[in-house]
CSV table of C-alpha atoms in Angstrom, one decimal:
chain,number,residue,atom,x,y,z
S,1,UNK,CA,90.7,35.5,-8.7
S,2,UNK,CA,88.5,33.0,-9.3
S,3,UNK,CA,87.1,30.8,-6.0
S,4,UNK,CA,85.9,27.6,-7.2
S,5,UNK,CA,87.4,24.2,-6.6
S,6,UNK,CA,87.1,20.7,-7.7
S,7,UNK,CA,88.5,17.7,-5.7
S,8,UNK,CA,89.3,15.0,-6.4
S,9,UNK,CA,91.9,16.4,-9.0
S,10,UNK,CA,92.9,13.1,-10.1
S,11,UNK,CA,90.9,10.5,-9.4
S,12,UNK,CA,91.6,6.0,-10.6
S,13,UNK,CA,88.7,3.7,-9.9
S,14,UNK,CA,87.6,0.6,-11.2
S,15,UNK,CA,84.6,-0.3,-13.2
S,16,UNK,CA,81.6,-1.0,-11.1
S,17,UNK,CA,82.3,2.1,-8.5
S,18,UNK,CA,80.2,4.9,-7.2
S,19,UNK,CA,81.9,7.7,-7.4
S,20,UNK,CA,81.2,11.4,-6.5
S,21,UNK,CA,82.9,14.8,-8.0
S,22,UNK,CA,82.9,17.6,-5.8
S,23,UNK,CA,82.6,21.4,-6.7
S,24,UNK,CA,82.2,24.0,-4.6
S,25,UNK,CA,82.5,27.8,-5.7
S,26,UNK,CA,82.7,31.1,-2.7
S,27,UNK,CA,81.7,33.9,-4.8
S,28,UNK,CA,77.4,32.9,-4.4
S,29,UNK,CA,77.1,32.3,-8.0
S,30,UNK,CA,73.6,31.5,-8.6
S,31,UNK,CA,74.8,29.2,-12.0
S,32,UNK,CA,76.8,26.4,-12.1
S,33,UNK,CA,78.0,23.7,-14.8
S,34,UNK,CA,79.6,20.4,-15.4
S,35,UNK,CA,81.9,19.8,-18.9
S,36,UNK,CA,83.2,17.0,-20.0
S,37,UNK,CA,86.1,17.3,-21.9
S,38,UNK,CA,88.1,14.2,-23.6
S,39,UNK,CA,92.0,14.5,-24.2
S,40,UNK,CA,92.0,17.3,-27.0
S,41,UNK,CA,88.9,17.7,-27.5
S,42,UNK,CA,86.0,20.3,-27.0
S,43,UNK,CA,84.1,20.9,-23.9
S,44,UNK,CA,80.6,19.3,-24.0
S,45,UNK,CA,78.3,20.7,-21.5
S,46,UNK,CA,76.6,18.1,-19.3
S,47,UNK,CA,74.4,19.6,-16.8
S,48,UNK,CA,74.1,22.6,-15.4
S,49,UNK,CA,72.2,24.4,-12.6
S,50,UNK,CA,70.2,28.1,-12.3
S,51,UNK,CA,70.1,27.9,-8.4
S,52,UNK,CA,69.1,25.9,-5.5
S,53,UNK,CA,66.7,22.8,-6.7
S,54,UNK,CA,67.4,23.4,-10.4
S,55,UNK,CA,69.3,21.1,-12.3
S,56,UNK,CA,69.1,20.3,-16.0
S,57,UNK,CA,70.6,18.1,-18.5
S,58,UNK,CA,73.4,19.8,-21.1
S,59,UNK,CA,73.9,19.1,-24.3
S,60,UNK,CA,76.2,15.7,-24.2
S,61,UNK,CA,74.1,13.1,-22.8
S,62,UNK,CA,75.9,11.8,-19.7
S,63,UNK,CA,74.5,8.7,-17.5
S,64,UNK,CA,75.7,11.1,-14.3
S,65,UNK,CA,74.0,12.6,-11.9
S,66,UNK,CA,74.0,16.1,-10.0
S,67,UNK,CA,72.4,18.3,-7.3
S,68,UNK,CA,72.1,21.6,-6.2
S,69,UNK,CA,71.1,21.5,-2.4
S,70,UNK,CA,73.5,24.4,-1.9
S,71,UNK,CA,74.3,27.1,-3.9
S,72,UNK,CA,77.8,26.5,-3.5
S,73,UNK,CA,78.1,23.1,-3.8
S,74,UNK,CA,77.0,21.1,-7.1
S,75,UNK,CA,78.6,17.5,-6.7
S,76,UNK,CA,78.0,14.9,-10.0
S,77,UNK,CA,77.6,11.4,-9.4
S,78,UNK,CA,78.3,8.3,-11.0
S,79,UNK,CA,76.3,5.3,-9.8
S,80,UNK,CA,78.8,3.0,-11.3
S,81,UNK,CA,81.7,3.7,-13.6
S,82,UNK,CA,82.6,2.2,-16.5
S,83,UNK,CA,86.4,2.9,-19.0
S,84,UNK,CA,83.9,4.8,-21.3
S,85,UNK,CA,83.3,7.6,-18.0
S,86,UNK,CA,87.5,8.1,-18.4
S,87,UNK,CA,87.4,12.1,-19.1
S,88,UNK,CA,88.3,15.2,-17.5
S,89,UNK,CA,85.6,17.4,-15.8
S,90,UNK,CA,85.3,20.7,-15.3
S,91,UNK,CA,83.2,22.7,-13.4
S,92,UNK,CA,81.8,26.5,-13.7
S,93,UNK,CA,80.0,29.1,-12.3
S,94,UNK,CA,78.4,32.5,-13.4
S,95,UNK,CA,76.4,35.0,-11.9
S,96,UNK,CA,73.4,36.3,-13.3
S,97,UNK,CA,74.2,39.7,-14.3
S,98,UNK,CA,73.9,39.6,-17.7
S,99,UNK,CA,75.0,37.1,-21.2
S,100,UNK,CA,78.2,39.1,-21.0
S,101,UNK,CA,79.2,37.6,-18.1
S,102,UNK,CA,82.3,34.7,-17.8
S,103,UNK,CA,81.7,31.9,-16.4
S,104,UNK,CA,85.0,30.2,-13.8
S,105,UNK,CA,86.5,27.3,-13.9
S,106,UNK,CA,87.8,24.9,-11.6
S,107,UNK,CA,91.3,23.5,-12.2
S,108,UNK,CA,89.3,19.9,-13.3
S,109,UNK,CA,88.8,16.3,-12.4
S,110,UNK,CA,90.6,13.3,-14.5
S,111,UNK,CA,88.6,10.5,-14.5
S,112,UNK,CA,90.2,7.2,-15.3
S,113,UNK,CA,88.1,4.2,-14.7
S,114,UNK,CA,89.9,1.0,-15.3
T,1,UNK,CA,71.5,28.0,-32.7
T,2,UNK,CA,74.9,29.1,-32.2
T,3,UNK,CA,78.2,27.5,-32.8
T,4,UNK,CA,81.4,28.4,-33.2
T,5,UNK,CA,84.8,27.0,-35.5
T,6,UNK,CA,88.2,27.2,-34.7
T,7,UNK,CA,90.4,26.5,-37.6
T,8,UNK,CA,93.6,24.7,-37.1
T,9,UNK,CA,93.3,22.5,-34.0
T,10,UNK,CA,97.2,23.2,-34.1
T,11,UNK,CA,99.3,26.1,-34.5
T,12,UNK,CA,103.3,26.3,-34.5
T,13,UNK,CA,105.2,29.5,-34.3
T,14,UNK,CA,109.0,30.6,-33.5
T,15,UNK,CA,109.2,32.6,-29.9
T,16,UNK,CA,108.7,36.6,-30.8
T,17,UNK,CA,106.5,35.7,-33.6
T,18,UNK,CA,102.9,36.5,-34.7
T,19,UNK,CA,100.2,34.7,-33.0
T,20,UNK,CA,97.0,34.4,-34.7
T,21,UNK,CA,94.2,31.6,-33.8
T,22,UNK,CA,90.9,32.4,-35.7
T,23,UNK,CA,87.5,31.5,-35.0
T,24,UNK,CA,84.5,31.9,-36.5
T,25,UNK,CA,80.7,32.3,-35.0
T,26,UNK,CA,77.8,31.7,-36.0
T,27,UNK,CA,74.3,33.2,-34.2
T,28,UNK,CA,71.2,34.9,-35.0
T,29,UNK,CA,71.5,37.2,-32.6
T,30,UNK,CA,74.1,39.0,-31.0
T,31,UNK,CA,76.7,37.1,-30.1
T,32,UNK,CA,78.5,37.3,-26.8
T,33,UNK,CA,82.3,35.9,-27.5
T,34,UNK,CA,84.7,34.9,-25.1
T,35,UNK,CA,88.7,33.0,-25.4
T,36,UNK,CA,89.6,31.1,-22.7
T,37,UNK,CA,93.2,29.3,-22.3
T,38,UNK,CA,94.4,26.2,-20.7
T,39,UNK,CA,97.5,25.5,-19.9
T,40,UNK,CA,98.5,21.5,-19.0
T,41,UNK,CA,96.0,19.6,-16.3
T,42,UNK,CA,94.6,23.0,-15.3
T,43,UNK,CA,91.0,24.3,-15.8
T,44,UNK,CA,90.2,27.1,-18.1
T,45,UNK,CA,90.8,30.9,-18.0
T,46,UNK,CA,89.6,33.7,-19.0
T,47,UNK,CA,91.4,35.7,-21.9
T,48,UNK,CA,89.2,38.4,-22.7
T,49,UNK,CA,85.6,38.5,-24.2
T,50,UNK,CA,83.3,41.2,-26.4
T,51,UNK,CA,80.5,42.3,-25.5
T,52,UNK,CA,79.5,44.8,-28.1
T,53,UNK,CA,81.0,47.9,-26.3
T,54,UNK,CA,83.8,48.0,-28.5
T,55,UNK,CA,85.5,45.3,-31.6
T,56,UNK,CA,88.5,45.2,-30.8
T,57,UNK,CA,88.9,43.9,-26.9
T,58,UNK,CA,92.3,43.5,-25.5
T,59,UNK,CA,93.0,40.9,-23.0
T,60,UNK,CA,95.4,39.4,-20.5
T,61,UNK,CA,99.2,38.3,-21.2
T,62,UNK,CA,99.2,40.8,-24.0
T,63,UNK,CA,96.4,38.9,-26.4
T,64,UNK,CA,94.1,41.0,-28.4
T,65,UNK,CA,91.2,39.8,-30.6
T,66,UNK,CA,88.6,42.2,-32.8
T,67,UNK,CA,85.2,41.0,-33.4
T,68,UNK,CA,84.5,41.5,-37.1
T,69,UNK,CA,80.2,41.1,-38.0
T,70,UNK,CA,81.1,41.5,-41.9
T,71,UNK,CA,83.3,38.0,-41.4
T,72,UNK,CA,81.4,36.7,-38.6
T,73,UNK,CA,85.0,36.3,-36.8
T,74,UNK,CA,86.8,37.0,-33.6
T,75,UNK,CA,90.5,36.2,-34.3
T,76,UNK,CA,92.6,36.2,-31.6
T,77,UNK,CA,96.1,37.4,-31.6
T,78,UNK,CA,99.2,38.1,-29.9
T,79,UNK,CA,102.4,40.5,-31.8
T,80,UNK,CA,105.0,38.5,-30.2
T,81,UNK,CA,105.0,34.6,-29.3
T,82,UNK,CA,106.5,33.6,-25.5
T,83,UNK,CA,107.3,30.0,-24.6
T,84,UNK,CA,105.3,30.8,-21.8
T,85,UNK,CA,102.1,30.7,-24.6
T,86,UNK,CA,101.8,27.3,-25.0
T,87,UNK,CA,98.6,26.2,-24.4
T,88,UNK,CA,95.1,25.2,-25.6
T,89,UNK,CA,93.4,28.2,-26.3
T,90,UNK,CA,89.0,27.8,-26.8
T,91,UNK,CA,86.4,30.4,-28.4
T,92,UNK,CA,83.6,30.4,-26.8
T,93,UNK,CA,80.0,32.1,-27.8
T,94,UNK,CA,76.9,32.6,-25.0
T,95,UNK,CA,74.0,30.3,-26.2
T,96,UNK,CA,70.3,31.4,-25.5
T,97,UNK,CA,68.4,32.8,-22.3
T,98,UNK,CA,70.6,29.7,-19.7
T,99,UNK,CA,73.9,31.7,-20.3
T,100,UNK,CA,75.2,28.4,-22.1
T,101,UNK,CA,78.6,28.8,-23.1
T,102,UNK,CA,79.4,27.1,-26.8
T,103,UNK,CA,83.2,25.7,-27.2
T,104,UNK,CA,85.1,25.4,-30.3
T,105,UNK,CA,87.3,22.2,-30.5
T,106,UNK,CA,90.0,24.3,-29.3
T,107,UNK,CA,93.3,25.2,-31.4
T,108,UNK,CA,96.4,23.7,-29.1
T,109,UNK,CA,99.3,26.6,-29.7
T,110,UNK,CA,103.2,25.6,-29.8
T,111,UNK,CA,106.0,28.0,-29.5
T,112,UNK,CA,109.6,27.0,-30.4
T,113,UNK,CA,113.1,28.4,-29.6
């Protein structure tokens, strides 16, 4: 069973905020990820992480933010929100055993800035 | 690069009937192809995935899919529908030396009575 987890899971803020999105994963996966995925849509990758001190930009530009001081913990950050951040994110992991390997999910964030 | 399609971003079928969501690949290399399912407000899980060990893989909650190179296609499918099936279901392909997963748009599946 998969050990990663998101918080908040739901999460209404208004426009101007700083928010943070926590993910945290137990099973000392060195790779981690951040999708955003819009209401029945595909998942865009964001960011993503190979270990401690790496982070890199995915493939959706995304004004937020993440670090990897930990490698169990890979928050993303929002300096301020704005309607067009409303989305659901989703974090992953993998380990680095091999390009067959699954990444896990957490159960996701919803986003709704108003 | 590699991508993937999932034709039909919605597919209806009668409990006890055929499932069958297709998706098509595209990579220049061999590809590493995985389905994942999400059911409502939940995050995504793992159905099954090929890895080139053999085509046809068979997965969890009785879903099958064979990887076919000739069609560049990994269908996936199920013999008989359950309510319990209705989800969004993604194809997935691993992009370049990061371990990248590629989504498909996702084909959202709807059993009936």
């Amino acid at each position: 069973e998969a050990d990663i987890y998101q918080t908040p899971r739901y999460l209404v803020i208004g426009t101007g905020k700083k928010i943070t999105l926590e993910c945290s994963q137990t099973m000392g996966h060195d790779k981690m990820y951040w999708y955003q995925q819009d209401p029945g849509m595909e998942l865009h990758l964001i960011h993503y992480s190979y270990g401690v001190n790496s982070t890199e930009k995915g493939d959706l530009s995304s004004e937020s933010t993440v670090s990897r001081i930990r490698t169990e913990h890979f928050p993303l950050t929002l300096e301020s929100a704005r309607p067009s951040h409303t989305s659901q994110y989703l974090c992953a992991s993998s380990d680095q055993s091999g390009a067959d390997t699954e990444a896990f999910f957490g159960q996701g964030t919803r986003l709704t800035v108003v | 690069a590699q991508s993937v399609t999932q034709l039909g971003s919605h597919v209806s079928v009668s409990e006890g009937a055929l499932v069958l969501l297709r998706c098509n690949y595209s990579s220049s290399v061999p590809p590493y192809l995985f389905w994942y399912v999400q059911y409502p407000n939940q995050g995504l899980q793992l159905l099954l995935k090929y890895t080139s060990a053999a085509t046809l893989v068979k997965g969890i909650n009785g879903f099958e899919a064979e990887f076919k190179k000739s069609e560049t296609s990994f269908h996936l499918t199920k013999p008989s529908a359950h309510m319990s099936d209705a989800a969004e279901y993604f194809c997935a392909v691993r992009s370049g030396g990061y371990n990248k997963l590629i989504f498909g748009a996702g084909t959202r599946l709807a059993v009936h009575p």
